[in-house]
PDB file of C-alpha atoms and ligand atoms in Angstrom:
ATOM      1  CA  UNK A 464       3.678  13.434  41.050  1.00 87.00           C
ATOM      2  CA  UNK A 465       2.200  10.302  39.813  1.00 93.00           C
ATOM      3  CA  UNK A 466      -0.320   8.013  40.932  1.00 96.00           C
ATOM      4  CA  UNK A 467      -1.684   4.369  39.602  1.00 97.00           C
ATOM      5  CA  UNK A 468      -5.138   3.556  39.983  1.00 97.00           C
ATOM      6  CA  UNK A 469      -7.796   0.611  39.517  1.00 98.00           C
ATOM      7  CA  UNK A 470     -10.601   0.977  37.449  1.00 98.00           C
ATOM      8  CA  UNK A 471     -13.293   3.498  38.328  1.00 98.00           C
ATOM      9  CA  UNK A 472     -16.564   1.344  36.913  1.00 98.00           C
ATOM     10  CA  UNK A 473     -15.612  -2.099  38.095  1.00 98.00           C
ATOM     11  CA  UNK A 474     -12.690  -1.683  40.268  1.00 98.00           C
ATOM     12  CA  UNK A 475     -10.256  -4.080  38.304  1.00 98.00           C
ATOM     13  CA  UNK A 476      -6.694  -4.082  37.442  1.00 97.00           C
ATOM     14  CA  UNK A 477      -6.806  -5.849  34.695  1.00 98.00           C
ATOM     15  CA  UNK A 478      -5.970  -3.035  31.262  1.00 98.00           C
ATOM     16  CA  UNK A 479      -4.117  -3.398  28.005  1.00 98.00           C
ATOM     17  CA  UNK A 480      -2.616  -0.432  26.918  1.00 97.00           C
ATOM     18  CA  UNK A 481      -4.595   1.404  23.826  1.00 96.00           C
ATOM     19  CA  UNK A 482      -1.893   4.028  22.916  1.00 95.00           C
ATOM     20  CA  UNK A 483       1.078   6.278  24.270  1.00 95.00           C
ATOM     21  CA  UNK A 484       0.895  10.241  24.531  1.00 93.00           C
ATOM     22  CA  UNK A 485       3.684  12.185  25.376  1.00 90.00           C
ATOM     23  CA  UNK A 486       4.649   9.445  27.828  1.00 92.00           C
ATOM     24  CA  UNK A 487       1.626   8.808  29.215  1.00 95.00           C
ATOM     25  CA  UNK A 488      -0.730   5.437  28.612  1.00 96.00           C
ATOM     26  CA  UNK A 489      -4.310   5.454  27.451  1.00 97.00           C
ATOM     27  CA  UNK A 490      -5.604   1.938  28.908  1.00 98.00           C
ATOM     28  CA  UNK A 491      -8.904   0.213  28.591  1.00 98.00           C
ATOM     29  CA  UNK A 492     -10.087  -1.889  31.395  1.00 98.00           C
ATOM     30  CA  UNK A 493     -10.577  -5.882  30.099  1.00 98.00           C
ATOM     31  CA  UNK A 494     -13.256  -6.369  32.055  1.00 98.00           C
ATOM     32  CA  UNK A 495     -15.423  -3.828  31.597  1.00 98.00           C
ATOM     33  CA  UNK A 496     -14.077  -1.562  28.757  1.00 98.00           C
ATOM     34  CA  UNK A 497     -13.446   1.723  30.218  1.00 98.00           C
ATOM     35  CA  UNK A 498     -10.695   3.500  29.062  1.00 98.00           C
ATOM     36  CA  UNK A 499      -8.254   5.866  31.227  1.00 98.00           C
ATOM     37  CA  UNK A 500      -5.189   7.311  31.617  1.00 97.00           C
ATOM     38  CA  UNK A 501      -3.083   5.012  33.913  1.00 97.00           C
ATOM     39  CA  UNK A 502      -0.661   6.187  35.861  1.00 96.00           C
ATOM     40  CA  UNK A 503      -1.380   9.750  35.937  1.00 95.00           C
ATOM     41  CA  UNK A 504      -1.221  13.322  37.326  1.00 90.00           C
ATOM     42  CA  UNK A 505      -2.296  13.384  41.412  1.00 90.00           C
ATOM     43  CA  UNK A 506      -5.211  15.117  41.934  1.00 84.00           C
ATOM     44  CA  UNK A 507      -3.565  18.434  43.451  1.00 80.00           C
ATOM     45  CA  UNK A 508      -1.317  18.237  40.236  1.00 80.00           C
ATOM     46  CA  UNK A 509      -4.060  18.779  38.109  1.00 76.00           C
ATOM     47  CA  UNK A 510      -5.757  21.402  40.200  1.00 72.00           C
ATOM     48  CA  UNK A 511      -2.537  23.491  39.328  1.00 72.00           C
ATOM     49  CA  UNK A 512      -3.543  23.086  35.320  1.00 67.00           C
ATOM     50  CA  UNK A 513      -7.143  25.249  35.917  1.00 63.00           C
ATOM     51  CA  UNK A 514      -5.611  28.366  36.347  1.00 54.00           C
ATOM     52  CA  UNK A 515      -5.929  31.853  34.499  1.00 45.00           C
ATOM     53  CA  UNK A 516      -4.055  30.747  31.780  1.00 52.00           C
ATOM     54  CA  UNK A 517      -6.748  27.311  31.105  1.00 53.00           C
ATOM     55  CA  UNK A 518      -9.137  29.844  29.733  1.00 49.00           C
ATOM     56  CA  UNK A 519      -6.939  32.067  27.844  1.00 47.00           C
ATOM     57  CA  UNK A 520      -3.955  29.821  26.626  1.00 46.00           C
ATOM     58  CA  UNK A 521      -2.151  30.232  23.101  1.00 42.00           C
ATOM     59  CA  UNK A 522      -0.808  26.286  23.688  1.00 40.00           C
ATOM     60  CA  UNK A 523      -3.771  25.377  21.413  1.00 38.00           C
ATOM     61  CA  UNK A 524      -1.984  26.549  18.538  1.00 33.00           C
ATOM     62  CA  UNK A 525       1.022  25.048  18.521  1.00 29.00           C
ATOM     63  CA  UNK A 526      -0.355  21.455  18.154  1.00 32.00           C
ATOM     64  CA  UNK A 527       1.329  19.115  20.810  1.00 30.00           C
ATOM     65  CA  UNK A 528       0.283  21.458  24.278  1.00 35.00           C
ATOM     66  CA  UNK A 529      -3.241  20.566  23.867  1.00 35.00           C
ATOM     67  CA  UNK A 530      -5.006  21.734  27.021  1.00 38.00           C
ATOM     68  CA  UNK A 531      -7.625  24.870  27.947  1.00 43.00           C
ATOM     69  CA  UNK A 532      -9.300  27.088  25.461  1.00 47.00           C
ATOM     70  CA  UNK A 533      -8.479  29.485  22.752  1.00 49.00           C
ATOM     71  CA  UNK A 534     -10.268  32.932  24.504  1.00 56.00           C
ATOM     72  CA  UNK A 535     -12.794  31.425  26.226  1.00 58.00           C
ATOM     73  CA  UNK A 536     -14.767  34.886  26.896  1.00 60.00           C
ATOM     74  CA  UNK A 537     -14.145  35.966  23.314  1.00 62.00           C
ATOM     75  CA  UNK A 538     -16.385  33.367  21.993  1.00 70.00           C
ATOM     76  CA  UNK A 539     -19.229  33.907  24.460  1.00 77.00           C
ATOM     77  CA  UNK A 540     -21.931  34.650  21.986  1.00 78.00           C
ATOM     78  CA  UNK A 541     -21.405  31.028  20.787  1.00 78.00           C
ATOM     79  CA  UNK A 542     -21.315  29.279  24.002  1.00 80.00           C
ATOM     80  CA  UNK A 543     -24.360  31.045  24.902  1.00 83.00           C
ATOM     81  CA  UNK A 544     -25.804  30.189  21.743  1.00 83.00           C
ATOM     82  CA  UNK A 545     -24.882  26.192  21.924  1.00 85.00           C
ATOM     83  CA  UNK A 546     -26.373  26.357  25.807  1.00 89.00           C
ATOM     84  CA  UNK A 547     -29.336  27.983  25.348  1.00 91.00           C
ATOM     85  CA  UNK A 548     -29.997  24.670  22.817  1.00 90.00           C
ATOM     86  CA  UNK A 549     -29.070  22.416  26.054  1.00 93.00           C
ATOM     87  CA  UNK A 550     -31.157  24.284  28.386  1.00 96.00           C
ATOM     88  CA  UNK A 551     -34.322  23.749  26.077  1.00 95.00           C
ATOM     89  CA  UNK A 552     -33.526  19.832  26.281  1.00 96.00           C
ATOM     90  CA  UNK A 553     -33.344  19.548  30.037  1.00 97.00           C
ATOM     91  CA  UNK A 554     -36.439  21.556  30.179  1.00 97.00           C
ATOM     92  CA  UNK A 555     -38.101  18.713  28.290  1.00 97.00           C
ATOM     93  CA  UNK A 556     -37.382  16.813  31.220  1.00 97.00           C
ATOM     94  CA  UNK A 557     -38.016  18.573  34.180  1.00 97.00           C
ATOM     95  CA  UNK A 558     -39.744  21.587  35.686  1.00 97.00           C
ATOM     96  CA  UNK A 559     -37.619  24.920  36.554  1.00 97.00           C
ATOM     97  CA  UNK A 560     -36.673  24.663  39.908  1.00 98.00           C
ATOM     98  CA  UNK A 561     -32.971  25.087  41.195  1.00 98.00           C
ATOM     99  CA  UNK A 562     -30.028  24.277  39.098  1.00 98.00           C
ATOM    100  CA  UNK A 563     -26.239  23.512  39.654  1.00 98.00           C
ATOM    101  CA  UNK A 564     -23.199  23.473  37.287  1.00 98.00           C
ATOM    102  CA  UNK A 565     -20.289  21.482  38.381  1.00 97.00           C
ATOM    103  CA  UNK A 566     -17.265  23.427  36.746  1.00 94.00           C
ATOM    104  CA  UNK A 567     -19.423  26.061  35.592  1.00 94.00           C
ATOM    105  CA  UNK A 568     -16.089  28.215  34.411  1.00 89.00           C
ATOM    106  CA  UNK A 569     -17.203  32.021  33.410  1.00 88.00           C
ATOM    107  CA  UNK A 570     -20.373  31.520  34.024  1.00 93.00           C
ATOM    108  CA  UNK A 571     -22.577  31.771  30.636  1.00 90.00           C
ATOM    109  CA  UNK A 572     -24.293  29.361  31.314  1.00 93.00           C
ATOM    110  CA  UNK A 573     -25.845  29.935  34.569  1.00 96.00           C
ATOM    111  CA  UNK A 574     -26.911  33.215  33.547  1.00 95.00           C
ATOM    112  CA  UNK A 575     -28.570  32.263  31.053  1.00 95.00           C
ATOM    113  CA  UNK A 576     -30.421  29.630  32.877  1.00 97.00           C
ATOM    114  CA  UNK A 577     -31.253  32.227  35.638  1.00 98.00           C
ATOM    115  CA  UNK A 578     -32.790  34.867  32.616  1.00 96.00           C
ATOM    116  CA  UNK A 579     -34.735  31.679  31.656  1.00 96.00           C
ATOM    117  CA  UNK A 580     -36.388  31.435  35.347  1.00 97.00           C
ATOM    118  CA  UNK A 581     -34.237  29.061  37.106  1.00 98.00           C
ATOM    119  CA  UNK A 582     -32.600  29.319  40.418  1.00 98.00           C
ATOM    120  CA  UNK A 583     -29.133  28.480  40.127  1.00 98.00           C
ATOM    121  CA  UNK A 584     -25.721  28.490  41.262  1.00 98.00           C
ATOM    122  CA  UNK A 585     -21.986  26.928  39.836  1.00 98.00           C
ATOM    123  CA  UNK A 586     -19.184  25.135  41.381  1.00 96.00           C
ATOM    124  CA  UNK A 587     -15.874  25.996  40.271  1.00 92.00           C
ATOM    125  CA  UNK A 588     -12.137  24.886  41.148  1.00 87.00           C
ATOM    126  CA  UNK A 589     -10.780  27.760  38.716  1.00 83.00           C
ATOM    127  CA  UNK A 590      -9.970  31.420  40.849  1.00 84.00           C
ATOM    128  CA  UNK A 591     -10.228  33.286  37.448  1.00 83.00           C
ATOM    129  CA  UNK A 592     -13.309  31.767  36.290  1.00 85.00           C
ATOM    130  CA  UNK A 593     -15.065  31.930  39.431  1.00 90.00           C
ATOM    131  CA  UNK A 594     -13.950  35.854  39.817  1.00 90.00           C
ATOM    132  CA  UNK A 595     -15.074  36.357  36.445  1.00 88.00           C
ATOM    133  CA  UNK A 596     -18.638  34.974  36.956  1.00 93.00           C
ATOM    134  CA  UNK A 597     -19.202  36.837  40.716  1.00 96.00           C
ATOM    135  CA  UNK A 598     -18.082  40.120  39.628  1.00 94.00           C
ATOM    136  CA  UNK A 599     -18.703  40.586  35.951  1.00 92.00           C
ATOM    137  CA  UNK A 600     -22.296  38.085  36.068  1.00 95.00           C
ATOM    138  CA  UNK A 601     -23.152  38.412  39.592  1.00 97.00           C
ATOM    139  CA  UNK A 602     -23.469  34.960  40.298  1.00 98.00           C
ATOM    140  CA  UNK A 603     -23.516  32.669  42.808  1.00 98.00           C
ATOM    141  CA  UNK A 604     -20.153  30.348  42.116  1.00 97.00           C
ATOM    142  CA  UNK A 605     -18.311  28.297  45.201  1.00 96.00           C
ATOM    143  CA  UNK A 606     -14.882  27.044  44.909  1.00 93.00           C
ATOM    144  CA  UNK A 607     -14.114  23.737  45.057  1.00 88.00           C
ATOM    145  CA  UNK A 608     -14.617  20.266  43.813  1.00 88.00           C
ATOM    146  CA  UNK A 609     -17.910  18.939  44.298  1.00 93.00           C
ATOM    147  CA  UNK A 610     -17.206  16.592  47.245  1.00 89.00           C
ATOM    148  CA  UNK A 611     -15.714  19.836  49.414  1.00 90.00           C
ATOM    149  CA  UNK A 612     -19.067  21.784  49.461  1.00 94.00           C
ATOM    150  CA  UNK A 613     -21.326  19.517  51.065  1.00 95.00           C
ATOM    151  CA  UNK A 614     -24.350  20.301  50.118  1.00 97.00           C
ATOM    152  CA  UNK A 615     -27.969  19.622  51.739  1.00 97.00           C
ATOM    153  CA  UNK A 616     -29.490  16.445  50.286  1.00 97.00           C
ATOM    154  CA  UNK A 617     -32.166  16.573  47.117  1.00 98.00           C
ATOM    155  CA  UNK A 618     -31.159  20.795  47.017  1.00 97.00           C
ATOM    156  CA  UNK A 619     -31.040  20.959  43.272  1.00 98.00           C
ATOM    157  CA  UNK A 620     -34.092  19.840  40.369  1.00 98.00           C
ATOM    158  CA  UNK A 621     -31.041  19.816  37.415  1.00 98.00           C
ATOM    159  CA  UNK A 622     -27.559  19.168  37.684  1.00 98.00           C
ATOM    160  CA  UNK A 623     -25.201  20.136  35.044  1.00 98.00           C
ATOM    161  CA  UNK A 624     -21.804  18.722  34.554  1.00 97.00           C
ATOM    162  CA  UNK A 625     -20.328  20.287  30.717  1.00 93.00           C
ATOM    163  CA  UNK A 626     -16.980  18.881  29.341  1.00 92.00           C
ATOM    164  CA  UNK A 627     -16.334  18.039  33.219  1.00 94.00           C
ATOM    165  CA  UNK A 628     -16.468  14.495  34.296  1.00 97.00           C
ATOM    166  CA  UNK A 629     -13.533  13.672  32.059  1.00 96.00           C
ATOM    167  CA  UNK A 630     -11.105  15.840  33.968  1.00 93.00           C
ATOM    168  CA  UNK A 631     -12.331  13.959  37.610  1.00 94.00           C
ATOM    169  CA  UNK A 632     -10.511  11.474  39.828  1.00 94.00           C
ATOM    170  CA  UNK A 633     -12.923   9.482  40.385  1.00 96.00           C
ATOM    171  CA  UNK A 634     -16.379  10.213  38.299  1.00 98.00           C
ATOM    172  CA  UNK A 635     -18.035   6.876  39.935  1.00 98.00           C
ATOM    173  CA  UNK A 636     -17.752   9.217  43.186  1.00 97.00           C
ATOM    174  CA  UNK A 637     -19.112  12.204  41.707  1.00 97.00           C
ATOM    175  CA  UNK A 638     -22.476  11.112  39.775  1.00 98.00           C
ATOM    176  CA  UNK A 639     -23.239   9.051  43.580  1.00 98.00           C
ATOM    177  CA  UNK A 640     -22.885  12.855  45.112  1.00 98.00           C
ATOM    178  CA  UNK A 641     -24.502  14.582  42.560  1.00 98.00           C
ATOM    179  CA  UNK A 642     -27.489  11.372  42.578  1.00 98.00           C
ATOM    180  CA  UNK A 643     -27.088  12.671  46.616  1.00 98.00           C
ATOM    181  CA  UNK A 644     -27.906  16.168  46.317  1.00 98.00           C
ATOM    182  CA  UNK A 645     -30.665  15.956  43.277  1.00 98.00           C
ATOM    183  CA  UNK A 646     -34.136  15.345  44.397  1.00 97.00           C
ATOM    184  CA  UNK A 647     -35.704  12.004  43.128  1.00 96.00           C
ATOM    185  CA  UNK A 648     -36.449  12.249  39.759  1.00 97.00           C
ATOM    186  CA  UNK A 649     -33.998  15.041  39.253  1.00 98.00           C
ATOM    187  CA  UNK A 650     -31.780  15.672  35.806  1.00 98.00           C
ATOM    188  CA  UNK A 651     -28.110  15.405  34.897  1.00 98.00           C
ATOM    189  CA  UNK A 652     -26.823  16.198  31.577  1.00 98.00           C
ATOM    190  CA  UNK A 653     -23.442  15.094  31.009  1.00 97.00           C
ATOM    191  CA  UNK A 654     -21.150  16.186  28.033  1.00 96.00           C
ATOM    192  CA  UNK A 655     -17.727  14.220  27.326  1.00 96.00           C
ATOM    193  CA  UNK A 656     -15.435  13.283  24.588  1.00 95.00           C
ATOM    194  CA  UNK A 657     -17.315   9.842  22.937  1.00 95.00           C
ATOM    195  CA  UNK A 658     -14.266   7.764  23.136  1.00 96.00           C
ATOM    196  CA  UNK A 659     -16.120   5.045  20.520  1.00 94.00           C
ATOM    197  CA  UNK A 660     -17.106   8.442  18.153  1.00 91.00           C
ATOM    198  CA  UNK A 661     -16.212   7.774  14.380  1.00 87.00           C
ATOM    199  CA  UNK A 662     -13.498  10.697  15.104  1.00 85.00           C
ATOM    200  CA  UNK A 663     -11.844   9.041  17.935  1.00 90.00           C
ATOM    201  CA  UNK A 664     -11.368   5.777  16.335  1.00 90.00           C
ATOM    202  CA  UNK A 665     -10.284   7.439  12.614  1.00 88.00           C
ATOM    203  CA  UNK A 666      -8.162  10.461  14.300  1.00 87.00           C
ATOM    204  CA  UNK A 667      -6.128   7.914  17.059  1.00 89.00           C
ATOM    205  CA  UNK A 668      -3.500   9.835  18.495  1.00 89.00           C
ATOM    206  CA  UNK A 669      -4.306  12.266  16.524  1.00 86.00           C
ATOM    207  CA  UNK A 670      -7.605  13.045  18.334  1.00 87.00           C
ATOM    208  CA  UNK A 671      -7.775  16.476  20.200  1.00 85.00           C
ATOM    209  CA  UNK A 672      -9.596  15.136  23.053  1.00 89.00           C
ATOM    210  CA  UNK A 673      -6.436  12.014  24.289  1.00 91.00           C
ATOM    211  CA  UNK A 674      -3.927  14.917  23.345  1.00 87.00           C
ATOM    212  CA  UNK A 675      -5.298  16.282  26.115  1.00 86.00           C
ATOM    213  CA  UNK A 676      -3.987  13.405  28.355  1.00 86.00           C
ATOM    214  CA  UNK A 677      -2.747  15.087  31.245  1.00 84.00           C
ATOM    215  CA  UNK A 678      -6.107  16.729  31.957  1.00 86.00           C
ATOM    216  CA  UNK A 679      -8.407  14.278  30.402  1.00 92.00           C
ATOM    217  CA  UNK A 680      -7.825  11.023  32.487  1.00 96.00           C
ATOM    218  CA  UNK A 681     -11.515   8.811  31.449  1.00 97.00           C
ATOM    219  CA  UNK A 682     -12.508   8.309  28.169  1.00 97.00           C
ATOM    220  CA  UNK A 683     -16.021   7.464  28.171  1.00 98.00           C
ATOM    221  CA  UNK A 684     -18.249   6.010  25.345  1.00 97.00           C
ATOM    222  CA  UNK A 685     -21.902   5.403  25.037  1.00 97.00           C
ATOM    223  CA  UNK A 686     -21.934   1.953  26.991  1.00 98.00           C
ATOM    224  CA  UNK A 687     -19.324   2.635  29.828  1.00 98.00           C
ATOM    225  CA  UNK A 688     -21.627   6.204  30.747  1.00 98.00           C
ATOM    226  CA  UNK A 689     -24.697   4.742  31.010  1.00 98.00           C
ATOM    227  CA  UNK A 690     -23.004   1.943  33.332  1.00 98.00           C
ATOM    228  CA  UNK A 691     -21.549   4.373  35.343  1.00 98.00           C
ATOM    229  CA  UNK A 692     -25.128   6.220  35.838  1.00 98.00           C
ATOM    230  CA  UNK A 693     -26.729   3.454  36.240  1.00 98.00           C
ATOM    231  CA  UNK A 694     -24.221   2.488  39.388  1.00 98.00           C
ATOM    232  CA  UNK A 695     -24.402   5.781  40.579  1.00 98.00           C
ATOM    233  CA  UNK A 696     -28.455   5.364  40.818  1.00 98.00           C
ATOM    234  CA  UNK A 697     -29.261   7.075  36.930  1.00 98.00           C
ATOM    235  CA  UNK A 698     -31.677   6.198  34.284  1.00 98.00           C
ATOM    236  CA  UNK A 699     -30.693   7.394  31.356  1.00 98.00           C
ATOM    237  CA  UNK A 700     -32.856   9.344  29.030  1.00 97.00           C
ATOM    238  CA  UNK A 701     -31.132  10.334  25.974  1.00 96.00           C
ATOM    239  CA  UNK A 702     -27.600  10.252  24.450  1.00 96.00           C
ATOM    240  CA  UNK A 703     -26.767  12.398  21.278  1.00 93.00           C
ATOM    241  CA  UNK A 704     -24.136  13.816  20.005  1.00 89.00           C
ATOM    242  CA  UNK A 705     -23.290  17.244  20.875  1.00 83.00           C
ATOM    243  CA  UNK A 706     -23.640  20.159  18.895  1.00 73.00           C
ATOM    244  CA  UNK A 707     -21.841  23.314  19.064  1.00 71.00           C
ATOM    245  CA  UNK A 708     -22.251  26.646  17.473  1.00 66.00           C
ATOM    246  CA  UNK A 709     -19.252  28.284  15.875  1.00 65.00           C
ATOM    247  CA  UNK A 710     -17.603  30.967  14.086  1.00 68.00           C
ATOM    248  CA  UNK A 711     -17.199  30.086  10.501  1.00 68.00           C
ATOM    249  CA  UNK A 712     -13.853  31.275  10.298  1.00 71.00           C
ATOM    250  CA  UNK A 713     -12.210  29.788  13.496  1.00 69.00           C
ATOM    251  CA  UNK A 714     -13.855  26.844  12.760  1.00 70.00           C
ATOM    252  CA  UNK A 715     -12.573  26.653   9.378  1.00 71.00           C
ATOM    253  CA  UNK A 716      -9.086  27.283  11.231  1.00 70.00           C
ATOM    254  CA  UNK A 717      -9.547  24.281  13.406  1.00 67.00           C
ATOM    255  CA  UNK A 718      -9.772  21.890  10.654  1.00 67.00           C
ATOM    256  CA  UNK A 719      -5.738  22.335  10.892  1.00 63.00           C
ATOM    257  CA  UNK A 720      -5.426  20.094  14.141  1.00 60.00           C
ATOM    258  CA  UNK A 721      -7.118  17.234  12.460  1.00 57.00           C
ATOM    259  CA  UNK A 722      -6.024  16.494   9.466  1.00 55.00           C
ATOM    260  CA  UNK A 723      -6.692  18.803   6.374  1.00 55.00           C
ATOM    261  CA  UNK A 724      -4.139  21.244   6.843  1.00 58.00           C
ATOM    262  CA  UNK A 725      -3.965  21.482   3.008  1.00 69.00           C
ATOM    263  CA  UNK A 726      -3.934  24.335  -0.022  1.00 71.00           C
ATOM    264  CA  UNK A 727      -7.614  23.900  -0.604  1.00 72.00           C
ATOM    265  CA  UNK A 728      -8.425  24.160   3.466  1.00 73.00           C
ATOM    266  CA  UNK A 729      -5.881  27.462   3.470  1.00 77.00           C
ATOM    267  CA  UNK A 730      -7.501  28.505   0.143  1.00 76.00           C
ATOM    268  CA  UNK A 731     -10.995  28.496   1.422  1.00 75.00           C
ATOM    269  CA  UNK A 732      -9.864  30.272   4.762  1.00 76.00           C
ATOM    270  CA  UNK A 733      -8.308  33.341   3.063  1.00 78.00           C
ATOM    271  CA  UNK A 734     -11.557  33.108   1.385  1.00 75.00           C
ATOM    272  CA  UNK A 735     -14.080  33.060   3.430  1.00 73.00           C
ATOM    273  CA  UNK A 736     -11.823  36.076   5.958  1.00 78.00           C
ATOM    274  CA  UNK A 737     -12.270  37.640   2.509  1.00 78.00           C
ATOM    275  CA  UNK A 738     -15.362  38.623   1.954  1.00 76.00           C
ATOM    276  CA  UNK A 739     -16.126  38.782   5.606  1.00 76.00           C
ATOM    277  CA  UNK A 740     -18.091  35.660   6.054  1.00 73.00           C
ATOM    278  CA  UNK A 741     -15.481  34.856   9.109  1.00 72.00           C
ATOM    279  CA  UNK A 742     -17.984  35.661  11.910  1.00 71.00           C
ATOM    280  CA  UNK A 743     -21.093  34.044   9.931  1.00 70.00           C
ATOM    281  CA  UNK A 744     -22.319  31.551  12.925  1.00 70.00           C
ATOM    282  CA  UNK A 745     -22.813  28.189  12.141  1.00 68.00           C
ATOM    283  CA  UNK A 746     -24.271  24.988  14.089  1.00 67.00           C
ATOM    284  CA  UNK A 747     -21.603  22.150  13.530  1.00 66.00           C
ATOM    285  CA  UNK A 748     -21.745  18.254  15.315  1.00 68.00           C
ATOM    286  CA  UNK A 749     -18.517  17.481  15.031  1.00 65.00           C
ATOM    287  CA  UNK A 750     -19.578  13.941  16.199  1.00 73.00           C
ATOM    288  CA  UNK A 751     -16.343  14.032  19.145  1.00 88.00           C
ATOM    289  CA  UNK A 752     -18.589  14.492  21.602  1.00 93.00           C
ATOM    290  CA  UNK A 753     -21.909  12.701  23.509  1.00 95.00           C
ATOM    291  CA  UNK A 754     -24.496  14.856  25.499  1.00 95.00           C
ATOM    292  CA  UNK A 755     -26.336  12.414  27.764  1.00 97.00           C
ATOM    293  CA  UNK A 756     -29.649  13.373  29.773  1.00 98.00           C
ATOM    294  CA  UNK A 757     -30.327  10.854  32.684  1.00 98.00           C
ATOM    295  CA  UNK A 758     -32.657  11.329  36.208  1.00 98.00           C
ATOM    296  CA  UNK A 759     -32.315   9.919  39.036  1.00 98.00           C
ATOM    297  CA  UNK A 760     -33.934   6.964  40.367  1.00 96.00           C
ATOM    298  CA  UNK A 761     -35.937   7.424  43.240  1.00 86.00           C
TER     299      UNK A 761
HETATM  300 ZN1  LIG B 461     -13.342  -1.938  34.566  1.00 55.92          ZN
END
C-alpha cells in the first residue's frame, strides 16, 4: 500500500524528517529543500480518495479527516467569482487561444473561460466530477491523469493546473508534459499550498494543508516551484499569493480549524448569521496559498 521514493527536484535520498501526521512523515530533501511526504500512499491508492464523496465529504468537520471539500457545487458562485480574477491574469499574458485544466473537477472554471472566448477542455481522474461537468456544463472533460491522454504536441496556448500538482506522483513529470503539449511561449498557472507561507510555519501540524497528508504528498514553496519550472523548461512570471472569494459566514466558521475557536469567534458567528450578513461575499488572502504564472521557454 506503501511506497518510498527519492526526491522529485534533485533525485536525492538524503531528508530529515520535518513532522509526523497520523503516522505519516513530512520530509524535506537536504539537498535541495523540497519537502514531501515519504513513504506514502501508491499511486492507485490515491486514485481511490477522488471519488464522489472528495467533493461532497462532511470529514472536514470533524477536524482530524482532513481531505476533499465541504459542498463543492454549493459554493459555485464563489469559485466562479475567485476564477474569473485568475482568468483576467493569464490573459495579461497571453492571447485567447485553446486552454486545458489538469483536474478541472466540476467544471466552473472551464466554462467560464469558454463564455470569455477561449477554446477549452479539462482533464479529470474524478467519475463524479467529470459527469458533472459533461452533462450539467456540456463540456469537454477526459478521464485520466495527464500522462494517459497523450496529447498532440504545442495543442494548448494556457495550461491550468488549480490546487493540483500537490496531489501528483511525480510533478517534475507533469510540468515536462504539460511544457510538451503548450506551444512555445505558452502559460501555466499553478496554485499550491506555500509550504514557507507565514501560516504554514505558525500553524505546524496544525496547518490544514499537511493534515491533508495522505492526499497532499509535495509541499512546495516559492524557491523549490520555480526550480521545478525552470527544470521542466518554465520561466516564471509572477508568484502571489492566492486569493479566494468567500462567504462571510462559512468563512467565519473556518476560523475553527485554525486556531480561534473561542467565545468572541462563536460570538461574532451567531452574529453575523444574525442579521443575515452570512452570505455577504468577501475577497480574503489567507496567505496559505501561492498562484504562480510561468511560460514556456521556447
Ligand atoms: Zn532534493
Amino acid at each position: 500500500m506503501l511506497e518510498t521514493v527519492r526526491c522529485n527536484l534533485c533525485g536525492a535520498d538524503d531528508t530529515i524528517p520535518v513532522m509526523e501526521i497520523d503516522g505519516f512523515y513530512i520530509v524535506r530533501c537536504r539537498q535541495c529543500g523540497l519537502v514531501y511526504v515519504n513513504p506514502r500512499y501508491r499511486p492507485e491508492i490515491l486514485q481511490e480518495i477522488y471519488t464522489e464523496t472528495y467533493y461532497d465529504h462532511d470529514g472536514i468537520n470533524n477536524g482530524l479527516e482532513f481531505f476533499g471539500y465541504e459542498n463543492y457545487v454549493a459554493d459555485e458562485e464563489n469559485i466562479r467569482a475567485t476564477f474569473a480574477k485568475r482568468l483576467r491574469t493569464i490573459e495579461r499574458y497571453v492571447p485567447r487561444g485553446r486552454l486545458l485544466d489538469i483536474g478541472c473537477a466540476t467544471g466552473f472554471f472551464l466554462d467560464l473561460a469558454r463564455n470569455g472566448g477561449w477554446e477549452v477542455m479539462g482533464t479529470e481522474v474524478s467519475a463524479f466530477s467529470a459527469h458533472y461537468a459533461r452533462e450539467k456544463l456540456g463540456l469537454d472533460v477526459r478521464m485520466g491523469t495527464l500522462s494517459d491522454l497523450h496529447f498532440a504536441d504545442q495543442t494548448f496556448d494556457a495550461v491550468t493546473m488549480w490546487d493540483v500538482i500537490e496531489h501528483v506522483p511525480d510533478p517534475l513529470g507533469e510540468l515536462k508534459e504539460v511544457g510538451r503539449i503548450l506551444r512555445d511561449g505558452g502559460i501555466i498557472s499553478i496554485i499550491t499550498p506555500d509550504v514557507d507561507s507565514w501560516v504554514a510555519r505558525w500553524l505546524g501540524n496544525r496547518w490544514e494543508e499537511f493534515r491533508r497528508v495522505r492526499e497532499h504528498i509535495y509541499f512546495f514553496s516559492r524557491r523549490t516551484m520555480t526550480e521545478t519550472l525552470r527544470k521542466a523548461g518554465f520561466e516564471v512570471l509572477k508568484i502571489e499569493s492566492a486569493d479566494k472569494v468567500f462567504y462571510l459566514g462559512p468563512a467565519l466558521h473556518r476560523l475553527k480549524y485554525y486556531t480561534w475557536d473561542g467565545v468572541l469567534t462563536r460570538a461574532t458567528t451567531r452574529f453575523v448569521y444574525k442579521l443575515g450578513l452570512d452570505r455577504v461575499r468577501i475577497n480574503v488572502n489567507p496567505f496559505t496559498k501561492m498562484a504562480v504564472y510561468a511560460r514556456k521557454q521556447a
